[in-house]
mmCIF file of C-alpha atoms in Angstrom:
data_model
loop_
_atom_site.group_PDB
_atom_site.id
_atom_site.type_symbol
_atom_site.label_atom_id
_atom_site.label_comp_id
_atom_site.label_asym_id
_atom_site.label_seq_id
_atom_site.Cartn_x
_atom_site.Cartn_y
_atom_site.Cartn_z
ATOM 1 C CA MET I 2 53.265 2.304 139.513
ATOM 2 C CA SER I 3 50.286 3.977 139.394
ATOM 3 C CA SER I 4 51.186 7.401 138.027
ATOM 4 C CA VAL I 5 53.509 5.263 134.870
ATOM 5 C CA LEU I 6 49.798 3.390 134.161
ATOM 6 C CA HIS I 7 47.546 6.807 134.323
ATOM 7 C CA LYS I 8 50.487 8.599 131.737
ATOM 8 C CA LYS I 9 49.984 5.101 129.670
ATOM 9 C CA THR I 10 46.818 5.619 129.724
ATOM 10 C CA ALA I 11 46.371 8.885 129.441
ATOM 11 C CA GLY I 12 48.771 8.727 126.294
ATOM 12 C CA THR I 13 47.139 6.088 124.303
ATOM 13 C CA PRO I 14 43.648 6.866 122.605
ATOM 14 C CA SER I 15 40.614 5.268 123.252
ATOM 15 C CA GLN I 16 39.087 2.912 121.327
ATOM 16 C CA GLY I 17 36.656 4.984 119.637
ATOM 17 C CA GLU I 18 38.186 8.073 120.066
ATOM 18 C CA GLY I 19 40.724 6.180 117.866
ATOM 19 C CA GLY I 20 37.474 4.838 115.923
ATOM 20 C CA GLY I 21 36.629 8.140 115.314
ATOM 21 C CA ALA I 22 39.406 9.469 113.854
ATOM 22 C CA ARG I 23 39.221 7.107 111.658
ATOM 23 C CA ALA I 24 36.026 7.242 110.838
ATOM 24 C CA GLY I 25 36.212 10.995 109.651
ATOM 25 C CA ALA I 26 39.627 10.553 108.216
ATOM 26 C CA PRO I 27 38.852 11.190 104.171
ATOM 27 C CA ARG I 28 38.674 7.763 102.598
ATOM 28 C CA LYS I 29 42.073 7.321 100.316
ATOM 29 C CA PRO I 30 40.732 7.201 96.593
ATOM 30 C CA SER I 31 40.119 3.790 94.729
ATOM 31 C CA SER I 32 43.281 2.229 92.877
ATOM 32 C CA ALA I 33 41.372 0.631 90.100
ATOM 33 C CA PRO I 34 41.312 3.332 87.081
ATOM 34 C CA PRO I 35 38.309 5.309 86.288
ATOM 35 C CA GLY I 36 37.048 3.025 83.321
ATOM 36 C CA SER I 37 38.127 -0.160 85.116
ATOM 37 C CA THR I 38 34.469 -0.703 86.179
ATOM 38 C CA ALA I 39 32.559 1.425 83.202
ATOM 39 C CA ARG I 40 34.923 -2.044 80.959
ATOM 40 C CA ARG I 41 33.641 -4.798 83.968
ATOM 41 C CA ARG I 42 29.935 -3.496 83.786
ATOM 42 C CA ALA I 43 29.643 -3.874 79.986
ATOM 43 C CA ARG I 44 31.377 -7.544 80.013
ATOM 44 C CA ALA I 45 28.889 -7.818 82.734
ATOM 45 C CA GLY I 46 26.126 -6.927 80.666
ATOM 46 C CA TRP I 47 27.133 -8.896 77.259
ATOM 47 C CA LEU I 48 27.273 -11.959 78.924
ATOM 48 C CA PHE I 49 24.427 -12.246 80.353
ATOM 49 C CA ALA I 50 22.234 -11.031 77.228
ATOM 50 C CA SER I 51 24.670 -13.517 75.717
ATOM 51 C CA PRO I 52 21.930 -15.969 75.484
ATOM 52 C CA ALA I 53 19.205 -13.613 73.997
ATOM 53 C CA LEU I 54 22.585 -12.657 70.899
ATOM 54 C CA LEU I 55 23.167 -16.206 70.004
ATOM 55 C CA VAL I 56 18.699 -16.874 69.575
ATOM 56 C CA ILE I 57 19.171 -14.120 67.212
ATOM 57 C CA ALA I 58 22.048 -15.194 64.986
ATOM 58 C CA ALA I 59 20.725 -18.024 65.211
ATOM 59 C CA VAL I 60 16.566 -17.349 63.534
ATOM 60 C CA THR I 61 17.711 -13.975 61.553
ATOM 61 C CA VAL I 62 21.547 -14.053 61.157
ATOM 62 C CA PHE I 63 22.098 -17.223 59.618
ATOM 63 C CA PRO I 64 19.031 -17.584 57.637
ATOM 64 C CA VAL I 65 20.031 -13.963 55.666
ATOM 65 C CA VAL I 66 23.733 -15.025 55.136
ATOM 66 C CA PHE I 67 22.598 -18.507 54.097
ATOM 67 C CA SER I 68 20.164 -16.897 51.534
ATOM 68 C CA LEU I 69 23.190 -15.105 50.237
ATOM 69 C CA VAL I 70 24.537 -18.310 49.968
ATOM 70 C CA LEU I 71 22.232 -19.742 48.046
ATOM 71 C CA SER I 72 21.257 -16.844 45.973
ATOM 72 C CA PHE I 73 25.372 -16.245 44.199
ATOM 73 C CA CYS I 74 26.060 -20.198 44.064
ATOM 74 C CA GLU I 75 24.509 -23.385 41.648
ATOM 75 C CA VAL I 76 22.904 -25.476 44.108
ATOM 76 C CA ARG I 77 21.583 -28.749 43.462
ATOM 77 C CA LEU I 78 19.032 -31.327 45.360
ATOM 78 C CA GLU I 79 20.328 -34.570 45.370
ATOM 79 C CA TYR I 80 19.883 -37.948 47.704
ATOM 80 C CA GLY I 81 22.995 -36.986 50.326
ATOM 81 C CA GLY I 82 21.388 -33.040 50.277
ATOM 82 C CA LEU I 83 22.219 -29.632 48.762
ATOM 83 C CA ARG I 84 24.997 -29.825 46.647
ATOM 84 C CA PHE I 85 26.777 -26.575 46.234
ATOM 85 C CA GLY I 86 28.267 -25.504 42.674
ATOM 86 C CA SER I 87 30.524 -22.996 42.011
ATOM 87 C CA PRO I 88 29.549 -18.898 42.637
ATOM 88 C CA THR I 89 27.630 -17.487 39.708
ATOM 89 C CA LEU I 90 24.687 -14.580 39.142
ATOM 90 C CA ALA I 91 22.909 -16.158 36.729
ATOM 91 C CA HIS I 92 19.769 -16.249 39.018
ATOM 92 C CA TYR I 93 19.753 -12.491 39.653
ATOM 93 C CA GLU I 94 20.217 -12.715 35.473
ATOM 94 C CA ALA I 95 16.925 -14.839 35.416
ATOM 95 C CA LEU I 96 15.224 -12.877 38.041
ATOM 96 C CA LEU I 97 15.641 -9.239 36.057
ATOM 97 C CA THR I 98 15.347 -10.181 33.123
ATOM 98 C CA HIS I 99 11.649 -12.211 33.231
ATOM 99 C CA PRO I 100 8.721 -10.728 33.216
ATOM 100 C CA GLU I 101 6.950 -12.494 35.722
ATOM 101 C CA TRP I 102 9.429 -11.010 38.361
ATOM 102 C CA TYR I 103 8.415 -7.555 37.142
ATOM 103 C CA ARG I 104 4.266 -8.043 37.017
ATOM 104 C CA ALA I 105 4.541 -9.669 41.193
ATOM 105 C CA LEU I 106 6.476 -6.695 41.799
ATOM 106 C CA ALA I 107 4.024 -3.862 40.525
ATOM 107 C CA PHE I 108 1.068 -5.435 42.403
ATOM 108 C CA THR I 109 3.329 -5.624 46.028
ATOM 109 C CA LEU I 110 3.833 -2.111 45.335
ATOM 110 C CA GLY I 111 0.854 -1.238 44.206
ATOM 111 C CA PHE I 112 -1.103 -3.151 47.271
ATOM 112 C CA THR I 113 0.992 -1.872 49.509
ATOM 113 C CA ILE I 114 0.691 2.015 48.392
ATOM 114 C CA VAL I 115 -2.574 1.892 48.798
ATOM 115 C CA SER I 116 -3.182 -0.227 51.124
ATOM 116 C CA VAL I 117 -1.003 1.434 53.426
ATOM 117 C CA SER I 118 -2.495 4.867 52.436
ATOM 118 C CA ILE I 119 -6.062 3.825 53.211
ATOM 119 C CA GLU I 120 -5.214 2.277 56.183
ATOM 120 C CA LEU I 121 -3.566 5.181 57.535
ATOM 121 C CA VAL I 122 -6.337 7.920 56.601
ATOM 122 C CA LEU I 123 -9.253 5.932 58.270
ATOM 123 C CA GLY I 124 -6.894 4.640 61.351
ATOM 124 C CA THR I 125 -6.176 8.386 61.765
ATOM 125 C CA LEU I 126 -9.938 9.331 61.790
ATOM 126 C CA THR I 127 -10.811 6.862 63.989
ATOM 127 C CA ALA I 128 -8.408 7.475 66.535
ATOM 128 C CA LEU I 129 -9.667 11.045 66.351
ATOM 129 C CA VAL I 130 -13.202 9.913 66.732
ATOM 130 C CA LEU I 131 -12.026 7.533 69.627
ATOM 131 C CA GLU I 132 -10.112 10.401 71.397
ATOM 132 C CA ARG I 133 -13.366 12.535 72.083
ATOM 133 C CA LEU I 134 -15.329 9.566 73.630
ATOM 134 C CA GLY I 135 -15.800 8.850 76.899
ATOM 135 C CA ALA I 136 -17.779 6.708 78.478
ATOM 136 C CA GLY I 137 -17.848 2.893 76.486
ATOM 137 C CA ARG I 138 -13.883 4.139 74.453
ATOM 138 C CA GLY I 139 -12.709 0.317 76.220
ATOM 139 C CA TRP I 140 -15.864 -1.283 74.887
ATOM 140 C CA ILE I 141 -15.628 0.045 71.208
ATOM 141 C CA LEU I 142 -11.668 -0.527 71.671
ATOM 142 C CA ALA I 143 -12.098 -4.114 72.056
ATOM 143 C CA LEU I 144 -14.619 -4.469 69.175
ATOM 144 C CA LEU I 145 -11.988 -2.733 67.203
ATOM 145 C CA LEU I 146 -9.087 -4.884 67.699
ATOM 146 C CA LEU I 147 -10.830 -7.630 66.691
ATOM 147 C CA PRO I 148 -10.335 -8.037 63.157
ATOM 148 C CA TRP I 149 -7.018 -7.583 64.373
ATOM 149 C CA ALA I 150 -6.496 -10.246 66.651
ATOM 150 C CA LEU I 151 -7.822 -12.470 64.137
ATOM 151 C CA ILE I 152 -4.973 -15.013 62.447
ATOM 152 C CA ASN I 153 -4.212 -13.788 58.399
ATOM 153 C CA VAL I 154 -5.199 -17.081 57.170
ATOM 154 C CA ILE I 155 -8.896 -17.148 59.320
ATOM 155 C CA ALA I 156 -9.572 -14.111 58.450
ATOM 156 C CA ALA I 157 -8.794 -15.061 54.125
ATOM 157 C CA GLN I 158 -10.782 -17.767 54.408
ATOM 158 C CA LEU I 159 -14.038 -15.905 55.788
ATOM 159 C CA TRP I 160 -13.815 -13.370 53.406
ATOM 160 C CA SER I 161 -13.358 -16.240 50.461
ATOM 161 C CA TYR I 162 -16.671 -17.679 51.501
ATOM 162 C CA LEU I 163 -18.854 -13.745 51.291
ATOM 163 C CA PHE I 164 -16.808 -13.366 48.264
ATOM 164 C CA ASN I 165 -17.574 -16.542 46.387
ATOM 165 C CA GLY I 166 -19.138 -16.471 43.295
ATOM 166 C CA THR I 167 -22.249 -19.037 43.770
ATOM 167 C CA TYR I 168 -23.124 -18.205 47.428
ATOM 168 C CA GLY I 169 -20.809 -15.098 48.531
ATOM 169 C CA ALA I 170 -23.066 -12.705 50.481
ATOM 170 C CA VAL I 171 -21.473 -9.693 48.733
ATOM 171 C CA SER I 172 -21.769 -11.331 45.352
ATOM 172 C CA TRP I 173 -25.444 -11.977 46.296
ATOM 173 C CA LEU I 174 -25.845 -8.394 47.826
ATOM 174 C CA CYS I 175 -24.158 -7.275 43.982
ATOM 175 C CA GLU I 176 -26.827 -9.166 42.610
ATOM 176 C CA GLN I 177 -29.656 -7.796 44.359
ATOM 177 C CA MET I 178 -28.353 -4.053 43.822
ATOM 178 C CA PHE I 179 -27.332 -3.975 40.392
ATOM 179 C CA GLY I 180 -28.645 -7.234 38.898
ATOM 180 C CA THR I 181 -26.119 -8.874 38.418
ATOM 181 C CA GLN I 182 -23.842 -11.709 40.330
ATOM 182 C CA PRO I 183 -19.418 -10.918 39.420
ATOM 183 C CA ASP I 184 -17.020 -13.115 40.165
ATOM 184 C CA ILE I 185 -15.178 -10.936 42.625
ATOM 185 C CA LEU I 186 -12.149 -13.127 42.701
ATOM 186 C CA GLY I 187 -12.223 -14.256 39.201
ATOM 187 C CA GLN I 188 -11.663 -11.049 37.793
ATOM 188 C CA PRO I 189 -8.128 -8.891 38.019
ATOM 189 C CA VAL I 190 -9.109 -5.658 39.148
ATOM 190 C CA PRO I 191 -11.960 -6.754 41.222
ATOM 191 C CA ALA I 192 -9.788 -9.624 42.869
ATOM 192 C CA MET I 193 -7.119 -6.455 44.001
ATOM 193 C CA ALA I 194 -9.511 -4.245 45.310
ATOM 194 C CA ALA I 195 -11.242 -7.146 47.259
ATOM 195 C CA MET I 196 -7.773 -7.737 48.724
ATOM 196 C CA VAL I 197 -6.912 -4.463 49.246
ATOM 197 C CA ALA I 198 -10.537 -4.179 51.159
ATOM 198 C CA VAL I 199 -9.726 -7.262 53.241
ATOM 199 C CA ASP I 200 -6.337 -5.764 53.916
ATOM 200 C CA VAL I 201 -8.158 -2.417 55.230
ATOM 201 C CA TRP I 202 -10.432 -4.096 57.198
ATOM 202 C CA LYS I 203 -8.108 -5.739 59.113
ATOM 203 C CA THR I 204 -5.244 -3.801 59.682
ATOM 204 C CA THR I 205 -6.663 -0.235 59.966
ATOM 205 C CA PRO I 206 -7.059 -1.003 64.016
ATOM 206 C CA PHE I 207 -3.948 -1.604 64.391
ATOM 207 C CA VAL I 208 -3.545 2.230 62.734
ATOM 208 C CA ALA I 209 -5.539 3.491 64.789
ATOM 209 C CA ILE I 210 -4.380 2.616 67.770
ATOM 210 C CA VAL I 211 -1.164 3.772 67.062
ATOM 211 C CA VAL I 212 -2.373 6.420 66.444
ATOM 212 C CA LEU I 213 -4.537 6.974 69.289
ATOM 213 C CA ALA I 214 -1.763 6.271 71.735
ATOM 214 C CA GLY I 215 0.066 9.249 70.125
ATOM 215 C CA LEU I 216 -3.024 11.663 70.577
ATOM 216 C CA MET I 217 -3.417 11.056 74.733
ATOM 217 C CA LEU I 218 0.501 11.462 74.623
ATOM 218 C CA ILE I 219 0.118 15.398 72.972
ATOM 219 C CA PRO I 220 -0.297 17.316 75.864
ATOM 220 C CA GLY I 221 -3.443 19.702 76.284
ATOM 221 C CA ASP I 222 -2.372 23.633 76.843
ATOM 222 C CA VAL I 223 -0.570 23.435 72.971
ATOM 223 C CA TYR I 224 -4.318 22.973 72.497
ATOM 224 C CA GLU I 225 -5.566 25.496 74.860
ATOM 225 C CA ALA I 226 -2.580 27.643 73.571
ATOM 226 C CA ALA I 227 -4.198 27.603 69.953
ATOM 227 C CA GLU I 228 -7.729 27.806 71.681
ATOM 228 C CA ILE I 229 -6.823 31.214 72.218
ATOM 229 C CA ASP I 230 -4.424 32.221 69.387
ATOM 230 C CA GLY I 231 -8.512 31.761 67.858
ATOM 231 C CA ALA I 232 -7.636 29.232 65.306
ATOM 232 C CA SER I 233 -10.284 26.634 63.997
ATOM 233 C CA ALA I 234 -10.693 22.526 65.016
ATOM 234 C CA TRP I 235 -8.877 22.131 61.117
ATOM 235 C CA THR I 236 -5.624 25.083 61.652
ATOM 236 C CA THR I 237 -5.348 22.846 64.256
ATOM 237 C CA PHE I 238 -5.332 19.584 63.298
ATOM 238 C CA TRP I 239 -2.651 20.681 60.946
ATOM 239 C CA LYS I 240 -0.787 22.911 62.586
ATOM 240 C CA VAL I 241 -0.791 21.204 66.014
ATOM 241 C CA THR I 242 -1.928 17.739 66.287
ATOM 242 C CA LEU I 243 -0.266 16.686 62.941
ATOM 243 C CA PRO I 244 3.167 17.812 63.759
ATOM 244 C CA GLN I 245 3.098 16.610 66.904
ATOM 245 C CA LEU I 246 2.101 12.322 65.861
ATOM 246 C CA ARG I 247 4.485 12.366 63.192
ATOM 247 C CA PRO I 248 7.131 9.994 65.008
ATOM 248 C CA ILE I 249 4.049 7.587 65.879
ATOM 249 C CA VAL I 250 2.549 7.679 62.346
ATOM 250 C CA ALA I 251 6.099 7.294 60.961
ATOM 251 C CA ILE I 252 6.163 4.206 63.196
ATOM 252 C CA ALA I 253 2.455 2.930 62.151
ATOM 253 C CA VAL I 254 4.244 3.394 58.921
ATOM 254 C CA LEU I 255 7.333 1.840 58.892
ATOM 255 C CA PHE I 256 4.972 -1.456 60.167
ATOM 256 C CA ARG I 257 2.577 -1.656 57.941
ATOM 257 C CA ILE I 258 4.862 -1.090 54.444
ATOM 258 C CA LEU I 259 7.224 -4.171 56.187
ATOM 259 C CA GLN I 260 3.824 -5.621 56.426
ATOM 260 C CA ALA I 261 2.326 -5.289 53.443
ATOM 261 C CA PHE I 262 5.026 -5.831 51.279
ATOM 262 C CA GLY I 263 5.830 -9.303 52.644
ATOM 263 C CA ILE I 264 1.835 -10.081 51.908
ATOM 264 C CA PHE I 265 1.688 -13.805 51.277
ATOM 265 C CA ASP I 266 -1.069 -15.337 53.576
ATOM 266 C CA LEU I 267 -3.954 -13.242 52.204
ATOM 267 C CA PRO I 268 -3.585 -13.982 48.080
ATOM 268 C CA PHE I 269 -3.075 -17.136 48.372
ATOM 269 C CA VAL I 270 -5.276 -18.599 50.440
ATOM 270 C CA LEU I 271 -7.866 -16.095 48.643
ATOM 271 C CA THR I 272 -6.825 -16.480 44.895
ATOM 272 C CA GLN I 273 -3.506 -18.431 44.924
ATOM 273 C CA GLY I 274 -1.936 -15.491 43.016
ATOM 274 C CA GLY I 275 -4.557 -15.534 40.571
ATOM 275 C CA PRO I 276 -6.513 -15.153 38.086
ATOM 276 C CA GLY I 277 -3.400 -15.838 36.196
ATOM 277 C CA THR I 278 -0.790 -14.086 38.058
ATOM 278 C CA ALA I 279 -2.650 -10.708 38.422
ATOM 279 C CA THR I 280 -2.535 -10.741 42.351
ATOM 280 C CA GLN I 281 0.552 -12.974 42.486
ATOM 281 C CA SER I 282 3.188 -11.342 45.026
ATOM 282 C CA VAL I 283 6.864 -11.625 45.241
ATOM 283 C CA ALA I 284 6.228 -13.439 48.289
ATOM 284 C CA ILE I 285 4.029 -15.825 46.204
ATOM 285 C CA LEU I 286 6.258 -16.135 43.580
ATOM 286 C CA GLY I 287 9.140 -16.980 45.850
ATOM 287 C CA TYR I 288 7.529 -19.494 47.271
ATOM 288 C CA ARG I 289 6.556 -21.208 43.804
ATOM 289 C CA ILE I 290 10.009 -20.942 42.800
ATOM 290 C CA LEU I 291 11.869 -22.360 45.845
ATOM 291 C CA PHE I 292 8.750 -25.040 46.967
ATOM 292 C CA GLN I 293 7.832 -25.971 43.458
ATOM 293 C CA ASN I 294 9.802 -25.654 41.327
ATOM 294 C CA LEU I 295 12.588 -26.977 44.598
ATOM 295 C CA ASP I 296 15.186 -24.231 42.735
ATOM 296 C CA PHE I 297 16.853 -22.900 45.462
ATOM 297 C CA GLY I 298 19.168 -20.603 44.096
ATOM 298 C CA GLY I 299 16.342 -18.506 42.558
ATOM 299 C CA GLY I 300 13.678 -18.677 45.148
ATOM 300 C CA ALA I 301 17.110 -17.413 47.459
ATOM 301 C CA ALA I 302 18.015 -14.387 44.713
ATOM 302 C CA VAL I 303 13.681 -13.252 45.371
ATOM 303 C CA ALA I 304 14.223 -13.491 48.923
ATOM 304 C CA VAL I 305 17.919 -10.958 48.612
ATOM 305 C CA THR I 306 16.089 -8.883 46.226
ATOM 306 C CA THR I 307 12.560 -8.180 48.298
ATOM 307 C CA ALA I 308 14.627 -7.783 51.109
ATOM 308 C CA VAL I 309 17.186 -4.860 49.039
ATOM 309 C CA ILE I 310 14.099 -3.365 47.715
ATOM 310 C CA VAL I 311 12.198 -2.711 51.559
ATOM 311 C CA LEU I 312 15.110 -1.876 53.323
ATOM 312 C CA GLY I 313 15.956 0.593 50.276
ATOM 313 C CA CYS I 314 12.536 1.933 50.959
ATOM 314 C CA CYS I 315 11.912 2.327 54.291
ATOM 315 C CA LEU I 316 15.590 4.382 54.636
ATOM 316 C CA LEU I 317 13.971 6.510 52.039
ATOM 317 C CA PHE I 318 10.763 6.675 53.776
ATOM 318 C CA LEU I 319 12.978 7.940 56.718
ATOM 319 C CA ARG I 320 15.243 10.257 55.549
ATOM 320 C CA VAL I 321 11.663 12.395 53.699
ATOM 321 C CA PHE I 322 10.559 11.605 57.477
ATOM 322 C CA ARG I 323 13.445 13.297 58.897
ATOM 323 C CA ALA I 324 13.586 16.085 56.481
ATOM 324 C CA GLN I 325 10.465 16.844 57.685
ATOM 325 C CA VAL I 326 11.129 16.996 60.816
ATOM 326 C CA ASP I 327 14.079 19.359 60.199
ATOM 327 C CA GLU I 328 11.907 21.530 58.790
ATOM 328 C CA GLY I 329 9.156 22.185 60.718
ATOM 329 C CA GLY I 330 11.522 22.931 63.566
ATOM 330 C CA ARG I 331 13.485 25.823 61.712
ATOM 331 C CA ALA I 332 9.685 26.708 61.227
#
């Protein structure tokens, strides 16, 4: 009996030995196809992102689609709400044949080009100066951000007091220097210049902060190589610094184009679009057509046309920027 038990014990592997053999054996490949895991993760990602996507669709996609529908329909305001009529192109025909639309568009384009150009130059110069500073840079950055942190309506109201033709500080200063007290906001050209000055004062810090962030990302060895090659400060800026800053500058310019083209609060508070319609932007024109005249289709046509123009300008700018980057890379 003992010999039989001894043979069974010797012939049967122990639990540890069997566990070791199983642990050392290669694992069987998973029976699930390789792409199923990725698809499950993608579905889970869409599931978790769906609340945010629903909110974006509610606050962005729906207003855009509803504006398109309004611009192509005859819309009347009745006791029960809005009544939609048959599809029509009358709103766009009336808009594109009205001289007031072209005056508002010309002012908006001119304001955008002039203000963004000045802000880009001043912001870049400010960022270059800040980069050279050591101690005290944080305090100066905090002071620079004060105009940008102000609400647009409050900043415009403050400057309206300064530009006031009766008791404004700017008008008083002009009287002391030139002997006359001009009505700055009551004349077309001075009103446009004042509006550009206020916008430059308020948004140049934004451009400066963005460009400064780009300057801090440029590695120092490229400047050392330029110094070894004997490049001057001007040559270093044009050949080294500016090419490295192009992506950052493109982002800043795109943001400023979008903001400047949709300007509403600044001219609305300073001049109400006047004198006459000299400082009436396309946003103010759309506001007057939609909320004052209650022409829902016409106001929607202004909004849609403005969005198309802004999109075209941004795409053109990106194409030119990409061509310059490709040309610089080949060089």
